[in-house]
C-alpha cells in the first residue's frame, strides 16, 4: 500500500519548533524579521507572499513586504536589496520571482548578503553549499525535501537518489543536500535519455520538472519514496494545481508519495521561517 505523506502535518511540526526558537529569541529581546522584496503582480507570487506573511505572523516573526511594483528598475531592486543587507534590523531577505523581464535574476540575488539569504538565492549560497561550507542556507524548497525525508526516517546513506530537474532553485540544491547525506545521487533533466529507466533505479525519487503526469508507474521502483516538488496550474478557469507524478498509477508501487497540493509546498514556507529564525540567531551571536 502506498502511503500519502502529510506535508501539512510535517509543516505544523516544523512550525512548532520554529515557534519555540522564536520564543527563546524573544526572551533575549530579539524578534526575527524577514524582508520580502516584490516587483511583480503575478497572481502566484502574490498568493505566496501572502502565505509567507500569514505564516510569519502565526510564529511571531516580523515580515516586511517591500512592493516596488512590476515596472521597478534593476537599480531600484538591487539598491533596496543592498540596503536591506546592511540593515541591522533585518535578519532574512527574499526577492520574490518573477522579476521584471529587464532585471537579470542572478544580478538581484547577488545583492543579498549570504548570512541573510534565507531562500538560498545568491549564487554564492549555492557555491558554499556545493563546497560543504557552513553559513549558507539552501533554498527553502530543497530544505523542505530534506525535512520530509528526515521526518519519514528515510535512510539515505549508500542509497540511490534520483532528482529530476537541474534548476538552481530546486534540482541542484536538493541534489547537494542528498549528497551531503551520503546518497548516491543522479540528476536528470530535459535532455536525459531513458528517463524512466534512470528513475527506476531510485530508492528516493525527487521530481521537480514542472510537467504534470511526467512520472508514472514505469518510472518508479517498487518500494521507492517519491517526493513530488512540481506544481503546475491545471484546470484553466476552474483553477487547481498538479504535481509531476501521476499518483494514481504509482499507488501500490511506491512506498510513499507526497501529494500536490499539501506536500512539499507547506513545508517550504515553514523552512523559510526556520531559516529566518536561524539567521536572526546567527546574526546576534
Ligand atoms: P525550472 O523550469 O527552472 O526547471 C525545470 C527542470 O526540469 C529543468 O532543469 C528541466 O531540464 C527539467 N525538465 C523539464 N522537462 C523535463 C522532462 N520532460 N524530463 C526531464 N526533465 C525535465 O523549474 P523549477 O523552478 O526548478 O521548478 C520545478 C517545479 O517545482 C515547478 O513545477 C515549480 O512550480 C515547482 N516548485 C515548487 C516549489 C515548492 O515549494 N513546492 C518551489 C519551487 C518550485
Coordinates of C-alpha atoms and ligand atoms in Angstrom, one line a residue:
X1 CA 0.0 0.0 0.0
X2 CA 1.3 3.4 -0.9
X3 CA 1.3 6.0 1.9
X4 CA 0.4 9.6 1.2
X5 CA 2.8 11.8 3.1
X6 CA 1.0 14.6 5.0
X7 CA 3.0 17.7 4.2
X8 CA 0.7 19.9 6.3
X9 CA 1.4 17.8 9.4
X10 CA 5.1 18.0 8.8
X11 CA 4.9 21.7 8.3
X12 CA 3.0 22.0 11.6
X13 CA 5.7 20.1 13.4
X14 CA 8.4 22.4 11.9
X15 CA 6.3 25.4 12.8
X16 CA 6.1 24.2 16.5
X17 CA 9.9 24.0 16.6
X18 CA 10.3 27.5 15.0
X19 CA 7.8 28.9 17.5
X20 CA 9.9 27.7 20.3
X21 CA 13.0 29.1 18.8
X22 CA 11.3 32.5 18.2
X23 CA 10.1 32.5 21.9
X24 CA 13.7 31.9 23.1
X25 CA 14.9 34.7 20.9
X26 CA 12.1 37.0 22.1
X27 CA 13.1 36.2 25.7
X28 CA 16.5 37.6 24.8
X29 CA 14.9 40.7 23.3
X30 CA 15.2 39.7 19.6
X31 CA 12.3 39.4 17.1
X32 CA 13.4 37.8 13.8
X33 CA 12.5 40.0 10.8
X34 CA 12.1 38.8 7.2
X35 CA 12.1 41.3 4.4
X36 CA 10.3 40.4 1.2
X37 CA 11.1 42.4 -1.9
X38 CA 8.4 42.1 -4.6
X39 CA 8.4 43.5 -8.1
X40 CA 5.6 41.6 -9.8
X41 CA 1.9 41.4 -9.9
X42 CA 1.9 37.7 -10.8
X43 CA -1.0 36.1 -9.0
X44 CA 1.0 33.0 -7.9
X45 CA 3.7 35.2 -6.4
X46 CA 1.1 37.4 -4.7
X47 CA -0.5 34.3 -3.2
X48 CA 2.9 33.0 -2.0
X49 CA 3.9 36.4 -0.4
X50 CA 0.5 36.5 1.4
X51 CA 1.2 32.9 2.7
X52 CA 4.6 33.9 3.9
X53 CA 3.2 36.9 5.8
X54 CA 0.5 34.8 7.4
X55 CA 3.0 32.1 8.5
X56 CA 5.3 34.7 9.9
X57 CA 2.5 36.3 11.9
X58 CA 1.5 32.9 13.4
X59 CA 5.1 32.3 14.5
X60 CA 5.9 35.7 15.9
X61 CA 8.3 36.6 13.1
X62 CA 8.2 40.1 11.6
X63 CA 7.5 40.2 7.9
X64 CA 8.0 43.5 5.9
X65 CA 6.9 43.4 2.3
X66 CA 8.5 46.0 0.1
X67 CA 6.4 46.2 -3.1
X68 CA 8.2 48.0 -5.8
X69 CA 5.6 47.3 -8.5
X70 CA 6.1 45.3 -11.7
X71 CA 7.8 48.2 -13.5
X72 CA 10.6 48.5 -11.0
X73 CA 14.1 49.1 -12.4
X74 CA 17.1 46.9 -11.8
X75 CA 18.7 49.8 -9.9
X76 CA 15.7 50.1 -7.6
X77 CA 15.6 46.4 -6.8
X78 CA 19.4 45.9 -6.3
X79 CA 19.6 49.1 -4.3
X80 CA 16.9 48.0 -1.9
X81 CA 18.4 44.5 -1.5
X82 CA 21.8 46.1 -0.8
X83 CA 20.2 48.4 1.8
X84 CA 18.3 45.6 3.5
X85 CA 21.5 43.5 3.5
X86 CA 23.2 46.2 5.7
X87 CA 20.2 47.0 7.8
X88 CA 20.8 45.6 11.3
X89 CA 17.1 45.3 12.0
X90 CA 16.6 42.8 9.1
X91 CA 17.6 39.2 9.5
X92 CA 16.3 37.4 6.4
X93 CA 15.7 38.7 2.9
X94 CA 13.9 37.2 -0.1
X95 CA 13.5 38.6 -3.5
X96 CA 10.2 37.2 -4.9
X97 CA 10.2 36.0 -8.5
X98 CA 9.3 36.6 -11.3
X99 CA 11.2 39.9 -11.6
X100 CA 10.6 42.4 -14.4
X101 CA 12.0 41.0 -17.7
X102 CA 14.8 43.6 -17.8
X103 CA 16.2 42.5 -14.4
X104 CA 18.6 39.5 -14.5
X105 CA 17.6 37.4 -11.5
X106 CA 21.2 36.5 -10.7
X107 CA 22.1 40.2 -10.5
X108 CA 19.4 40.9 -7.9
X109 CA 20.1 37.9 -5.8
X110 CA 23.8 38.7 -5.7
X111 CA 22.9 41.8 -3.6
X112 CA 21.5 39.6 -0.8
X113 CA 24.1 39.1 1.9
X114 CA 24.6 35.3 2.3
X115 CA 24.0 35.4 6.1
X116 CA 20.5 36.8 5.3
X117 CA 19.9 34.8 2.2
X118 CA 17.2 32.6 3.8
X119 CA 16.0 31.3 0.4
X120 CA 19.5 30.5 -0.9
X121 CA 19.0 32.7 -4.0
X122 CA 22.5 34.3 -4.1
X123 CA 24.8 32.1 -6.3
X124 CA 27.3 32.4 -3.5
X125 CA 25.0 30.5 -1.2
X126 CA 24.7 27.6 -3.7
X127 CA 28.5 27.6 -4.1
X128 CA 29.0 27.5 -0.4
X129 CA 26.5 24.6 -0.2
X130 CA 28.4 22.8 -3.0
X131 CA 31.7 23.3 -1.2
X132 CA 30.2 21.9 2.0
X133 CA 30.9 25.2 3.8
X134 CA 28.8 26.2 6.8
X135 CA 26.9 29.5 6.9
X136 CA 24.8 29.3 3.7
X137 CA 21.1 28.5 3.5
X138 CA 19.9 26.1 0.9
X139 CA 16.7 27.1 -0.9
X140 CA 13.6 26.6 1.3
X141 CA 12.3 24.1 -1.2
X142 CA 15.5 21.9 -1.1
X143 CA 15.4 22.2 2.7
X144 CA 11.8 21.1 2.6
X145 CA 12.6 17.9 0.6
X146 CA 15.3 17.1 3.2
X147 CA 13.0 17.8 6.1
X148 CA 10.3 15.4 4.6
X149 CA 12.9 12.7 4.1
X150 CA 14.2 13.2 7.7
X151 CA 10.6 13.1 9.0
X152 CA 10.0 9.9 7.1
X153 CA 13.1 8.4 8.7
X154 CA 14.4 7.7 5.2
X155 CA 17.9 6.1 5.2
X156 CA 19.9 7.9 2.5
X157 CA 23.4 6.6 3.2
X158 CA 24.5 4.5 0.3
X159 CA 21.1 4.6 -1.3
X160 CA 20.3 5.6 -4.9
X161 CA 18.6 9.0 -5.2
X162 CA 17.4 10.5 -8.5
X163 CA 16.5 14.2 -8.8
X164 CA 14.5 15.2 -11.9
X165 CA 15.2 18.8 -12.6
X166 CA 18.5 20.8 -12.5
X167 CA 17.4 24.3 -11.6
X168 CA 19.3 26.3 -9.0
X169 CA 16.0 26.7 -7.0
X170 CA 15.2 23.0 -6.7
X171 CA 17.2 20.4 -8.6
X172 CA 20.8 21.4 -7.8
X173 CA 20.4 22.3 -4.1
X174 CA 18.3 19.3 -3.4
X175 CA 20.9 17.0 -5.1
X176 CA 23.6 18.6 -2.9
X177 CA 21.6 18.1 0.3
X178 CA 21.1 14.4 -0.6
X179 CA 24.7 14.1 -1.4
X180 CA 25.6 15.6 2.0
X181 CA 23.5 12.8 3.5
X182 CA 25.7 10.2 1.6
X183 CA 23.2 9.2 -1.0
X184 CA 24.4 8.2 -4.5
X185 CA 22.8 11.0 -6.5
X186 CA 21.8 11.3 -10.2
X187 CA 20.4 14.4 -11.7
X188 CA 18.0 14.1 -14.7
X189 CA 16.9 16.9 -16.9
X190 CA 15.1 17.6 -20.2
X191 CA 17.9 16.0 -22.3
X192 CA 18.2 12.8 -20.2
X193 CA 17.8 9.7 -22.3
X194 CA 15.6 6.9 -20.9
X195 CA 14.2 9.0 -18.0
X196 CA 12.0 6.1 -16.9
X197 CA 15.0 3.7 -16.7
X198 CA 17.1 6.1 -14.7
X199 CA 14.2 7.0 -12.3
X200 CA 13.5 3.2 -11.8
X201 CA 17.0 2.9 -10.2
X202 CA 15.9 5.3 -7.4
X203 CA 15.2 4.4 -3.8
X204 CA 14.4 8.1 -3.4
X205 CA 12.9 9.9 -6.3
X206 CA 12.6 13.7 -6.2
X207 CA 10.5 15.2 -9.0
X208 CA 11.0 18.8 -9.9
X209 CA 10.4 19.2 -13.7
X210 CA 7.1 21.1 -13.5
X211 CA 5.4 18.7 -16.1
X212 CA 2.1 17.2 -14.9
X213 CA 1.9 13.4 -15.1
X214 CA 5.5 13.2 -16.3
X215 CA 6.1 10.4 -13.8
X216 CA 4.1 7.2 -13.8
X217 CA 4.3 3.5 -13.0
X218 CA 7.2 3.0 -15.4
X219 CA 9.4 5.4 -13.5
X220 CA 9.0 4.1 -10.0
X221 CA 10.9 1.2 -8.4
X222 CA 8.7 -0.9 -6.0
X223 CA 9.2 0.5 -2.5
X224 CA 10.6 3.9 -3.6
X225 CA 10.0 7.1 -1.7
X226 CA 8.6 9.7 -4.1
X227 CA 8.8 13.4 -3.3
X228 CA 6.8 15.5 -5.8
X229 CA 8.0 19.1 -5.9
X230 CA 6.3 20.0 -9.1
X231 CA 3.4 22.5 -9.0
X232 CA 1.6 23.3 -12.3
X233 CA -1.6 25.2 -12.8
X234 CA -4.2 22.9 -14.3
X235 CA -7.9 23.1 -14.9
X236 CA -8.0 26.6 -16.6
X237 CA -10.5 28.9 -15.1
X238 CA -11.6 26.3 -12.6
X239 CA -8.1 26.5 -11.0
X240 CA -6.3 23.7 -9.4
X241 CA -2.7 22.5 -9.3
X242 CA -1.0 19.3 -10.2
X243 CA 2.4 17.7 -9.4
X244 CA 4.7 15.9 -11.8
X245 CA 3.6 12.5 -10.5
X246 CA 0.6 10.6 -11.8
X247 CA -0.2 9.5 -8.3
X248 CA -2.9 7.0 -9.3
X249 CA -0.5 5.0 -11.4
X250 CA 2.2 4.8 -8.8
X251 CA -0.2 3.7 -6.0
X252 CA 0.7 0.2 -5.0
X253 CA 4.3 0.6 -6.3
X254 CA 5.8 3.5 -4.3
X255 CA 6.2 3.0 -0.6
X256 CA 5.1 6.7 -0.1
X257 CA 4.5 9.8 -2.1
X258 CA 3.9 13.4 -1.3
X259 CA 0.6 14.9 -2.7
X260 CA 0.2 18.1 -4.6
X261 CA -1.2 20.3 -3.1
X262 CA -0.4 19.5 0.6
X263 CA 3.0 18.0 0.2
X264 CA 6.3 19.9 -0.3
X265 CA 4.6 23.4 -0.5
X266 CA 3.6 23.9 3.1
X267 CA 6.9 22.5 4.4
X268 CA 8.7 25.0 2.1
X269 CA 7.0 28.0 3.7
X270 CA 7.9 26.7 7.2
X271 CA 11.5 26.2 6.2
X272 CA 11.7 29.8 5.2
X273 CA 10.5 30.7 8.7
X274 CA 13.1 28.4 10.2
X275 CA 15.9 29.9 8.2
X276 CA 14.8 33.4 9.3
X277 CA 14.9 32.4 12.9
X278 CA 18.3 30.8 12.4
X279 CA 19.6 33.9 10.6
X280 CA 18.5 36.1 13.5
X281 CA 20.3 33.8 15.9
X282 CA 23.4 33.7 13.8
X283 CA 23.5 37.5 13.3
X284 CA 23.0 38.1 17.1
X285 CA 25.7 35.5 18.0
Ligands
LIG1 P1 12.6 25.1 -13.9 O1 11.7 25.2 -15.1 O2 13.6 26.1 -13.6 O3 13.3 23.7 -14.1 C1 12.7 22.5 -14.5 C2 13.7 21.5 -14.7 O4 13.1 20.3 -15.1 C3 14.8 21.8 -15.7 O5 16.1 21.5 -15.2 C4 14.5 20.9 -16.9 O6 15.7 20.4 -17.5 C5 13.7 19.7 -16.2 N1 12.8 19.1 -17.1 C6 11.8 19.8 -17.8 N2 11.1 18.9 -18.6 C7 11.6 17.7 -18.4 C8 11.4 16.4 -18.8 N3 10.4 16.2 -19.7 N4 12.1 15.4 -18.4 C9 13.1 15.6 -17.5 N5 13.4 16.8 -17.0 C10 12.7 17.8 -17.4 O7 11.6 24.9 -12.7 P2 11.9 24.9 -11.1 O8 11.9 26.3 -10.6 O9 13.0 24.0 -10.8 O10 10.6 24.3 -10.5 C11 10.2 22.9 -10.9 C12 8.8 22.6 -10.4 O11 8.8 22.8 -9.0 C13 7.8 23.6 -10.9 O12 6.6 22.9 -11.1 C14 7.6 24.6 -9.8 O13 6.4 25.2 -9.8 C15 7.8 23.7 -8.6 N6 8.3 24.4 -7.4 C16 7.7 24.0 -6.2 C17 8.1 24.6 -5.0 C18 7.5 24.2 -3.7 O14 7.8 24.7 -2.7 N7 6.7 23.1 -3.7 C19 9.1 25.6 -5.0 C20 9.8 25.9 -6.3 C21 9.3 25.3 -7.4

